[in-house]
Amino acid sequence: MKWLLFFILPIFLLANPTLDEVFKYPKSYYRDFWLTEYLKQSKGKEAEKIYKAITHKKNYHLKLLANRYPPYKKIYECKHVNRYNWKKEPIECILKHGFSVWNIKRMKLKDIQELFNILPDSKVKTRLEIVKNKDYKKAFKDNDLFYSIFLSYIPDVYIPEIYINNIAKDRRFKYLLALVVRSHRYKMKKSFLKINYKALSDRNKFVLALNAIDLHRYNLAVKILESKQNKTNQDNFWLYLLTKKQKYANELLNKNRMDLYTLYIYEKFHKPYKLDKLKVYNTAKVKYDINNPLDVIQFYKDKAKTKDYFKFAKTLDNKKMLPLKALILDKAYHYTKNYYIMPKYNLNDLNISSKALFYALARQESRFIPAQISRSYAIGLMQMMPFLIRSFHPKEDMESFFTTKVNVKYSKKHMLWLYKELNHPLFVSYAYNAGIGFTKSKVLPKFKVKGKLEPFLSMEMVPYSESREYGKKVLTNYVIYKTLLGEKTTLHQMLHKDIKP
């Protein structure tokens, strides 16, 4: 990854590791990934041994084990009672592990009544009764009961003012708020207008302000945002959009770090932004091979232990460790610098726009570290998911996707296909993060480019938080990288001229 075109790895790193080798790896998502791959191929006691060795277990790990080792099948089914299998499972399973409201709403009325009749008095039965009768007043009086229902299934009901503030004080309110505000549940959204916003945390205040904006209560939105003790770039940007007061723009103009909000305001007031050059003098020996997942694991362990990031950065002063040095200095300067490094890859077949998009995505996906792996097992430089890798090349060793050459080769194909389908870096970024199905069904139908506060309001309304923030960051990266590559562009052009949902 770095200034080398390609880093030639020892041949053994290109082959998938054996199970015995994987067991010896340090506990990490990399180890869990390979254990998961072997769990898919194992049976019986071996499958159980692999399952127990996984550090960060998820529901699908138990499901995999249940399909490969019969003693666990009943355990899995008991933990996952649903509208299809509830009649086959002991009532204790429902009482212990619950029965989601999402399942209840999809059951036939006669089945709901049958389940209600056999359940003893319990929280599960109370939830069932409330949902069956659509009588939510009882839930409004009990926060535990309320959230056990409304975080699983959210009916569009108005919550009276005498209840809403108590509900809003609960730590779980942030989840409900995020779900409701970015939906069409207008009765509940209107009940949120009655919340005493001064009692909320700063984090919840922005989403509550967004709710007021969506309901055209702009003055209320301004009051909510102004009440925040620690205003973010996002807050000042929206206060500027809503009031046009220069003091809010000045807050952004005084920031050095580029993000969607600062870059847009810099452009609007014709202020040039500054990129920080990362100098490398090759004074350090290569301590971490960024193409080796085990080395990258060790790097993050050392990073977690270090107390002096500037000192640590000096040990990374080698062009072969450039991405690591950039990451550490970014942390050392408390994310106030703008490091936009451009390692050399085989991108000669791409035009400037596509190259800029590739760099924009890679910076966000892996910080240009080829041997990265995510919690969801996205792999390598461009964080490709295993199912996507297999769709491109089912016979390719998975380990080879941790190398720059292979990852670049296949991720380019995926990126170009997404661009052909969606025709804009912002929409490509949503799809790259959460899938093209999500983008076409959840984002594009509601996305607006014309209007007083568009497309910014539509961008804030993207329902999946990770994709929402990812899109802002990738688009900012894209504008900067495209300019660095010699083709000047602006956020204003990307958001007001070139965008068509």
Coordinates of C-alpha atoms in Angstrom, one line a residue:
M1 CA 0.0 0.0 0.0
K2 CA 2.2 3.1 0.2
W3 CA 4.5 4.5 -2.4
L4 CA 5.3 1.1 -3.8
L5 CA 3.2 0.0 -6.7
F6 CA 2.7 -3.4 -5.2
F7 CA 4.2 -5.1 -2.2
I8 CA 5.4 -8.6 -3.1
L9 CA 4.4 -11.0 -0.3
P10 CA 6.0 -14.3 0.7
I11 CA 4.0 -17.0 -1.1
F12 CA 2.7 -18.5 2.2
L13 CA 0.7 -15.4 2.9
L14 CA -1.3 -15.9 -0.2
A15 CA -2.7 -19.2 0.9
N16 CA -5.5 -19.6 3.5
P17 CA -4.2 -20.5 6.9
T18 CA -4.8 -24.0 8.4
L19 CA -7.2 -24.4 11.3
D20 CA -4.2 -25.2 13.6
E21 CA -2.5 -22.0 12.6
V22 CA -5.7 -20.0 13.2
F23 CA -6.1 -21.4 16.8
K24 CA -2.6 -20.0 17.5
Y25 CA -3.5 -16.4 16.3
P26 CA -4.0 -13.7 18.9
K27 CA -7.6 -13.0 19.8
S28 CA -8.9 -10.6 17.2
Y29 CA -11.5 -10.2 14.5
Y30 CA -9.0 -11.6 12.0
R31 CA -8.9 -14.8 14.1
D32 CA -12.7 -14.9 14.5
F33 CA -13.1 -14.4 10.7
W34 CA -11.0 -17.6 10.0
L35 CA -12.7 -19.5 12.8
T36 CA -16.0 -18.6 11.2
E37 CA -14.9 -19.8 7.8
Y38 CA -13.8 -23.1 9.3
L39 CA -17.0 -23.4 11.3
K40 CA -19.0 -23.3 8.0
Q41 CA -17.0 -26.4 6.9
S42 CA -16.9 -28.4 10.2
K43 CA -19.3 -30.8 11.9
G44 CA -19.8 -32.3 15.4
K45 CA -17.3 -31.8 18.2
E46 CA -14.9 -30.0 15.9
A47 CA -17.6 -27.4 15.1
E48 CA -18.2 -27.0 18.8
K49 CA -14.5 -26.5 19.5
I50 CA -14.3 -23.8 16.8
Y51 CA -17.4 -22.1 18.1
K52 CA -16.1 -21.9 21.7
A53 CA -12.8 -20.4 20.4
I54 CA -14.5 -17.4 18.7
T55 CA -14.0 -14.3 20.8
H56 CA -16.7 -12.1 19.6
K57 CA -19.7 -14.4 19.1
K58 CA -22.7 -13.3 17.2
N59 CA -26.2 -14.9 16.7
Y60 CA -25.2 -16.4 13.3
H61 CA -22.3 -18.2 14.9
L62 CA -24.8 -20.2 17.1
K63 CA -27.0 -20.7 14.0
L64 CA -24.0 -22.1 12.1
L65 CA -23.2 -24.5 15.0
A66 CA -26.8 -25.5 15.4
N67 CA -26.8 -26.6 11.7
R68 CA -23.6 -28.6 12.2
Y69 CA -24.0 -30.1 15.6
P70 CA -27.5 -31.4 16.6
P71 CA -27.2 -30.8 20.4
Y72 CA -27.2 -27.0 19.7
K73 CA -30.2 -27.0 17.5
K74 CA -32.6 -26.9 20.4
I75 CA -30.6 -24.3 22.1
Y76 CA -30.7 -22.0 19.1
E77 CA -34.4 -22.6 18.4
C78 CA -35.3 -21.9 22.1
K79 CA -33.4 -18.6 21.9
H80 CA -35.0 -17.6 18.7
V81 CA -38.7 -18.3 19.1
N82 CA -40.7 -16.7 16.3
R83 CA -44.2 -16.8 14.7
Y84 CA -43.4 -19.9 12.8
N85 CA -42.0 -22.2 15.5
W86 CA -43.6 -21.0 18.8
K87 CA -46.0 -23.9 18.9
K88 CA -43.1 -26.4 18.9
E89 CA -41.1 -24.8 21.6
P90 CA -41.6 -25.1 25.4
I91 CA -43.4 -22.1 26.9
E92 CA -40.3 -21.5 29.1
C93 CA -38.4 -20.5 26.0
I94 CA -40.8 -17.7 25.3
L95 CA -40.8 -16.6 28.9
K96 CA -37.0 -16.6 29.2
H97 CA -36.0 -15.2 25.8
G98 CA -39.0 -13.2 25.0
F99 CA -41.2 -13.0 21.9
S100 CA -40.7 -9.9 19.8
V101 CA -43.5 -7.5 19.0
W102 CA -42.3 -7.6 15.4
N103 CA -43.3 -11.3 15.4
I104 CA -46.6 -10.6 17.2
K105 CA -47.7 -8.0 14.6
R106 CA -47.1 -10.6 11.8
M107 CA -49.2 -13.4 13.4
K108 CA -52.8 -14.3 12.6
L109 CA -55.3 -13.1 15.2
K110 CA -56.3 -16.6 16.1
D111 CA -52.7 -17.5 16.8
I112 CA -52.2 -14.4 18.9
Q113 CA -55.3 -15.3 21.0
E114 CA -54.0 -18.9 21.3
L115 CA -50.6 -17.8 22.5
F116 CA -52.3 -15.3 24.9
N117 CA -54.4 -18.1 26.4
I118 CA -51.5 -20.4 27.2
L119 CA -49.1 -17.7 28.6
P120 CA -49.0 -17.2 32.4
D121 CA -49.0 -13.7 33.7
S122 CA -45.7 -12.2 32.6
K123 CA -44.1 -9.3 30.8
V124 CA -44.5 -11.2 27.5
K125 CA -48.2 -11.6 28.1
T126 CA -48.7 -8.0 29.0
R127 CA -46.9 -6.9 25.8
L128 CA -49.0 -9.3 23.8
E129 CA -52.2 -7.9 25.3
I130 CA -51.2 -4.3 24.6
V131 CA -50.3 -5.0 21.0
K132 CA -53.3 -7.2 20.4
N133 CA -55.7 -4.6 21.7
K134 CA -53.7 -1.6 20.4
D135 CA -54.1 0.0 23.8
Y136 CA -50.8 1.7 24.4
K137 CA -51.7 3.9 27.3
K138 CA -50.6 1.2 29.8
A139 CA -47.1 1.2 28.1
F140 CA -46.9 5.0 28.3
K141 CA -46.9 4.7 32.1
D142 CA -44.1 2.2 32.3
N143 CA -40.8 2.9 30.6
D144 CA -39.5 -0.7 30.6
L145 CA -42.8 -1.9 29.1
F146 CA -42.8 1.0 26.7
Y147 CA -39.4 0.4 25.3
S148 CA -39.8 -3.4 25.1
I149 CA -42.6 -2.7 22.7
F150 CA -41.6 0.4 20.9
L151 CA -38.0 -0.5 20.1
S152 CA -39.2 -3.6 18.4
Y153 CA -42.3 -2.3 16.7
I154 CA -43.2 1.4 16.4
P155 CA -46.8 2.2 15.8
D156 CA -47.6 5.7 14.7
V157 CA -49.4 6.9 17.8
Y158 CA -49.4 10.3 19.5
I159 CA -47.9 10.2 23.0
P160 CA -49.6 12.6 25.3
E161 CA -47.5 15.4 26.9
I162 CA -48.0 14.0 30.4
Y163 CA -46.0 10.9 29.4
I164 CA -43.6 12.0 26.7
N165 CA -41.1 13.8 29.0
N166 CA -40.7 10.9 31.3
I167 CA -40.2 8.6 28.3
A168 CA -37.6 11.1 26.9
K169 CA -35.6 11.0 30.1
D170 CA -34.8 7.3 29.7
R171 CA -31.4 6.4 28.3
R172 CA -33.1 4.3 25.6
F173 CA -34.9 7.3 24.2
K174 CA -32.0 8.0 21.8
Y175 CA -32.7 4.8 19.9
L176 CA -36.4 5.6 19.6
L177 CA -35.8 9.2 18.6
A178 CA -33.4 8.2 15.8
L179 CA -35.9 5.7 14.4
V180 CA -39.0 7.9 14.6
V181 CA -37.5 11.1 13.3
R182 CA -36.2 9.4 10.2
S183 CA -39.6 7.8 9.4
H184 CA -43.1 8.8 8.4
R185 CA -44.6 8.3 11.9
Y186 CA -46.0 11.9 11.9
K187 CA -48.3 11.4 15.0
M188 CA -45.4 10.4 17.1
K189 CA -43.1 13.0 15.5
K190 CA -45.6 15.7 16.5
S191 CA -45.7 14.4 20.1
F192 CA -41.9 15.0 20.2
L193 CA -42.5 18.7 19.7
K194 CA -43.8 18.8 23.3
I195 CA -40.6 17.5 24.8
N196 CA -38.7 19.7 27.2
Y197 CA -35.5 19.8 25.1
K198 CA -33.5 21.6 27.8
A199 CA -33.5 18.4 29.8
L200 CA -32.1 16.3 27.0
S201 CA -28.4 15.4 26.3
D202 CA -26.6 17.3 23.5
R203 CA -26.6 14.1 21.4
N204 CA -30.4 13.9 21.5
K205 CA -30.9 17.6 20.9
F206 CA -29.6 17.5 17.3
V207 CA -32.0 14.7 16.3
L208 CA -34.9 16.5 18.1
A209 CA -34.0 19.7 16.2
L210 CA -34.0 17.6 13.0
N211 CA -37.5 16.5 13.9
A212 CA -38.6 20.1 14.3
I213 CA -37.0 21.0 10.9
D214 CA -38.8 18.1 9.2
L215 CA -42.1 19.4 10.6
H216 CA -41.2 23.0 9.5
R217 CA -40.9 24.3 13.0
Y218 CA -37.7 26.1 12.2
N219 CA -37.7 28.5 15.1
L220 CA -38.0 25.6 17.6
A221 CA -35.1 23.9 15.8
V222 CA -32.9 27.0 16.3
K223 CA -33.8 27.2 20.0
I224 CA -33.0 23.5 20.5
L225 CA -29.6 23.8 18.7
E226 CA -28.7 27.0 20.5
S227 CA -29.3 25.3 23.8
K228 CA -26.5 22.8 23.2
Q229 CA -23.5 23.5 25.4
N230 CA -21.0 22.0 23.1
K231 CA -21.9 22.8 19.5
T232 CA -20.4 20.6 16.7
N233 CA -19.7 21.6 13.1
Q234 CA -23.0 19.9 12.3
D235 CA -24.9 22.2 14.7
N236 CA -23.2 25.4 13.5
F237 CA -23.9 24.4 9.9
W238 CA -27.6 23.9 10.5
L239 CA -27.8 27.1 12.6
Y240 CA -26.3 28.9 9.6
L241 CA -28.7 27.3 7.1
L242 CA -31.7 28.2 9.3
T243 CA -30.7 31.7 10.4
K244 CA -28.1 32.9 7.8
K245 CA -26.3 34.5 10.8
Q246 CA -22.6 35.1 10.1
K247 CA -21.5 34.1 13.6
Y248 CA -22.3 30.5 12.9
A249 CA -20.4 30.5 9.6
N250 CA -17.5 32.0 11.4
E251 CA -17.4 29.1 13.8
L252 CA -16.9 26.8 10.8
L253 CA -14.4 29.2 9.0
N254 CA -12.2 29.1 12.2
K255 CA -11.9 25.3 12.0
N256 CA -8.9 23.8 10.2
R257 CA -10.2 20.2 9.8
M258 CA -12.2 19.6 6.7
D259 CA -15.5 17.8 6.8
L260 CA -18.7 18.2 4.8
Y261 CA -19.8 21.2 6.8
T262 CA -16.5 23.1 7.0
L263 CA -15.7 22.5 3.4
Y264 CA -19.0 23.7 2.2
I265 CA -18.8 26.9 4.2
Y266 CA -15.1 27.5 3.1
E267 CA -16.3 27.3 -0.5
K268 CA -19.3 29.6 0.1
F269 CA -17.0 32.3 1.5
H270 CA -14.2 31.7 -0.9
K271 CA -11.7 30.7 1.7
P272 CA -9.1 28.2 0.5
Y273 CA -8.6 25.1 2.7
K274 CA -5.2 23.8 3.7
L275 CA -4.0 20.3 3.3
D276 CA -1.1 19.1 5.6
K277 CA 1.8 17.4 3.9
L278 CA 3.0 14.2 5.6
K279 CA 6.7 14.1 5.3
V280 CA 8.6 10.8 5.4
Y281 CA 12.4 10.6 5.9
N282 CA 12.7 6.8 6.2
T283 CA 14.5 7.1 9.5
A284 CA 12.8 4.0 11.0
K285 CA 13.0 0.3 10.1
V286 CA 9.9 -1.4 8.9
K287 CA 8.3 -2.6 12.2
Y288 CA 4.9 -3.5 10.8
D289 CA 4.1 -5.0 7.4
I290 CA 0.8 -3.4 6.5
N291 CA 0.0 -6.3 4.2
N292 CA 0.2 -8.8 7.1
P293 CA -3.0 -9.0 9.3
L294 CA -1.0 -10.2 12.3
D295 CA 1.4 -7.2 12.1
V296 CA -1.6 -4.9 11.8
I297 CA -3.1 -6.5 14.9
Q298 CA 0.1 -5.9 16.8
F299 CA 0.2 -2.3 15.6
Y300 CA -3.3 -1.6 17.1
K301 CA -2.2 -3.3 20.3
D302 CA 0.9 -1.0 20.5
K303 CA -1.3 2.0 19.6
A304 CA -3.6 1.3 22.5
K305 CA -0.7 1.1 24.9
T306 CA 1.2 4.2 23.8
K307 CA 1.1 7.4 25.8
D308 CA 3.1 9.6 23.4
Y309 CA 1.7 9.5 19.9
F310 CA 4.3 11.8 18.5
K311 CA 7.0 9.5 19.7
F312 CA 5.2 6.5 18.3
A313 CA 4.9 8.3 14.9
K314 CA 8.7 8.5 14.8
T315 CA 8.9 4.7 14.9
L316 CA 6.7 4.7 11.8
D317 CA 8.8 7.0 9.7
N318 CA 9.2 4.7 6.7
K319 CA 7.4 5.0 3.3
K320 CA 6.3 1.3 3.8
M321 CA 4.4 2.3 6.9
L322 CA 3.0 5.7 5.6
P323 CA -0.7 4.9 6.3
L324 CA 0.2 4.0 9.9
K325 CA 2.1 7.2 10.4
A326 CA -0.8 9.2 9.0
L327 CA -3.2 7.5 11.3
I328 CA -1.1 8.1 14.4
L329 CA -0.3 11.7 13.6
D330 CA -4.0 12.4 13.0
K331 CA -4.6 11.1 16.5
A332 CA -1.7 13.0 18.0
Y333 CA -3.0 16.3 16.6
H334 CA -6.5 15.5 17.9
Y335 CA -7.9 15.3 14.3
T336 CA -7.2 19.0 13.5
K337 CA -4.9 18.2 10.5
N338 CA -5.9 17.3 6.9
Y339 CA -3.7 14.4 5.8
Y340 CA -4.8 13.2 2.4
I341 CA -2.1 10.7 1.4
M342 CA -2.2 9.0 -2.0
P343 CA -0.5 5.6 -2.0
K344 CA 0.3 4.3 -5.5
Y345 CA -2.0 1.6 -6.8
N346 CA -2.7 0.1 -10.2
L347 CA -5.4 2.7 -11.2
N348 CA -4.2 3.5 -14.7
D349 CA -7.4 2.1 -16.2
L350 CA -9.5 4.7 -14.3
N351 CA -10.3 8.3 -15.2
I352 CA -9.7 11.1 -12.7
S353 CA -13.3 10.9 -11.3
S354 CA -13.0 7.2 -10.7
K355 CA -9.5 7.5 -9.2
A356 CA -10.8 10.2 -6.8
L357 CA -13.7 8.0 -5.8
F358 CA -11.4 5.0 -5.2
Y359 CA -9.1 7.1 -2.9
A360 CA -12.2 8.6 -1.2
L361 CA -13.6 5.2 -0.4
A362 CA -10.2 3.6 0.6
R363 CA -9.5 6.5 3.0
Q364 CA -12.7 5.9 4.7
E365 CA -12.7 2.1 4.6
S366 CA -9.3 1.2 5.8
R367 CA -7.2 4.4 6.1
F368 CA -5.1 2.7 3.3
I369 CA -4.1 -0.2 5.5
P370 CA -4.4 -3.3 3.3
A371 CA -4.6 -5.9 6.1
Q372 CA -7.5 -4.4 7.9
I373 CA -10.5 -6.5 8.9
S374 CA -13.7 -5.1 10.4
R375 CA -16.1 -6.4 13.0
S376 CA -18.4 -7.6 10.2
Y377 CA -15.4 -9.3 8.5
A378 CA -15.0 -6.8 5.7
I379 CA -11.6 -7.5 4.3
G380 CA -8.6 -5.5 3.2
L381 CA -7.9 -2.1 1.6
M382 CA -11.4 -1.6 0.3
Q383 CA -13.1 -3.7 3.0
M384 CA -14.8 -6.2 0.7
M385 CA -17.3 -8.5 2.3
P386 CA -16.7 -12.3 1.9
F387 CA -19.9 -12.9 0.0
L388 CA -19.0 -10.2 -2.4
I389 CA -15.5 -11.6 -2.8
R390 CA -16.9 -15.0 -3.6
S391 CA -19.3 -13.6 -6.2
F392 CA -16.3 -12.1 -8.0
H393 CA -14.0 -15.0 -7.7
P394 CA -15.2 -18.1 -5.8
K395 CA -11.9 -20.0 -6.2
E396 CA -9.6 -17.1 -5.0
D397 CA -8.0 -17.8 -1.6
M398 CA -9.7 -15.4 0.8
E399 CA -6.3 -14.5 2.4
S400 CA -5.1 -13.0 -0.9
F401 CA -7.7 -10.2 -0.5
F402 CA -5.6 -8.9 2.3
T403 CA -3.0 -8.0 -0.3
T404 CA -3.2 -4.7 -2.2
K405 CA -3.0 -6.2 -5.7
V406 CA -6.0 -8.5 -5.4
N407 CA -8.1 -6.2 -3.3
V408 CA -7.7 -3.3 -5.7
K409 CA -8.4 -5.5 -8.7
Y410 CA -11.8 -6.7 -7.5
S411 CA -12.9 -3.6 -5.6
K412 CA -12.4 -1.5 -8.7
K413 CA -14.9 -3.7 -10.5
H414 CA -17.5 -3.4 -7.7
M415 CA -17.0 0.4 -7.4
L416 CA -17.4 1.0 -11.2
W417 CA -20.5 -1.2 -11.3
L418 CA -22.0 0.9 -8.4
Y419 CA -21.1 4.1 -10.2
K420 CA -22.7 2.9 -13.4
E421 CA -25.9 2.1 -11.5
L422 CA -26.1 5.2 -9.3
N423 CA -24.1 7.9 -11.1
H424 CA -23.0 10.0 -8.1
P425 CA -20.3 9.6 -5.5
L426 CA -22.7 10.2 -2.6
F427 CA -25.1 7.5 -3.7
V428 CA -22.2 5.1 -4.5
S429 CA -20.9 5.7 -1.0
Y430 CA -24.2 4.7 0.6
A431 CA -24.3 1.6 -1.6
Y432 CA -20.7 0.7 -0.9
N433 CA -21.4 0.9 2.8
A434 CA -24.8 -0.7 3.1
G435 CA -25.6 -2.2 -0.3
I436 CA -27.3 -1.1 -3.4
G437 CA -30.6 -2.6 -2.3
F438 CA -30.6 -0.3 0.8
T439 CA -29.7 2.7 -1.4
K440 CA -32.4 2.1 -4.0
S441 CA -35.2 1.2 -1.5
K442 CA -34.4 3.4 1.5
V443 CA -32.5 6.4 0.3
L444 CA -33.3 7.3 -3.3
P445 CA -37.1 7.3 -3.1
K446 CA -37.0 9.9 -0.3
F447 CA -34.0 11.9 -1.5
K448 CA -34.7 15.5 -2.6
V449 CA -32.3 17.9 -4.3
K450 CA -34.6 20.9 -4.5
G451 CA -35.9 22.8 -1.6
K452 CA -34.9 25.3 1.0
L453 CA -32.7 23.0 3.0
E454 CA -31.9 20.3 0.4
P455 CA -30.1 18.1 -0.2
F456 CA -28.8 18.5 3.3
L457 CA -32.1 17.5 5.0
S458 CA -32.3 14.4 2.8
M459 CA -28.7 13.5 3.8
E460 CA -29.5 13.8 7.5
M461 CA -32.6 11.6 7.0
V462 CA -30.7 8.6 5.7
P463 CA -32.0 6.0 8.1
Y464 CA -28.8 4.0 8.8
S465 CA -26.4 6.1 10.9
E466 CA -23.2 4.5 9.7
S467 CA -24.1 5.0 6.1
R468 CA -25.3 8.5 6.7
E469 CA -22.0 9.7 8.2
Y470 CA -20.0 7.6 5.8
G471 CA -21.6 9.3 2.8
K472 CA -20.7 12.8 4.1
K473 CA -17.1 11.7 4.7
V474 CA -16.6 10.0 1.4
L475 CA -18.1 12.9 -0.6
T476 CA -15.7 15.3 1.2
N477 CA -12.8 13.0 0.5
Y478 CA -13.9 12.8 -3.2
V479 CA -13.9 16.6 -3.7
I480 CA -10.5 16.9 -2.1
Y481 CA -8.9 14.0 -4.0
K482 CA -10.3 15.0 -7.3
T483 CA -8.8 18.5 -6.9
L484 CA -5.5 16.9 -5.9
L485 CA -5.6 14.8 -9.0
G486 CA -5.8 18.0 -11.1
E487 CA -9.5 18.3 -11.8
K488 CA -11.0 21.1 -9.6
T489 CA -14.4 20.4 -8.2
T490 CA -16.5 21.7 -5.3
L491 CA -19.1 20.4 -2.9
H492 CA -21.5 23.1 -4.3
Q493 CA -21.2 21.6 -7.7
M494 CA -21.6 18.1 -6.4
L495 CA -24.6 18.9 -4.3
H496 CA -26.5 21.4 -6.3
K497 CA -25.6 20.7 -10.0
D498 CA -24.4 17.2 -10.5
I499 CA -26.8 15.3 -8.2
K500 CA -29.9 13.5 -9.5
P501 CA -31.5 10.8 -7.4

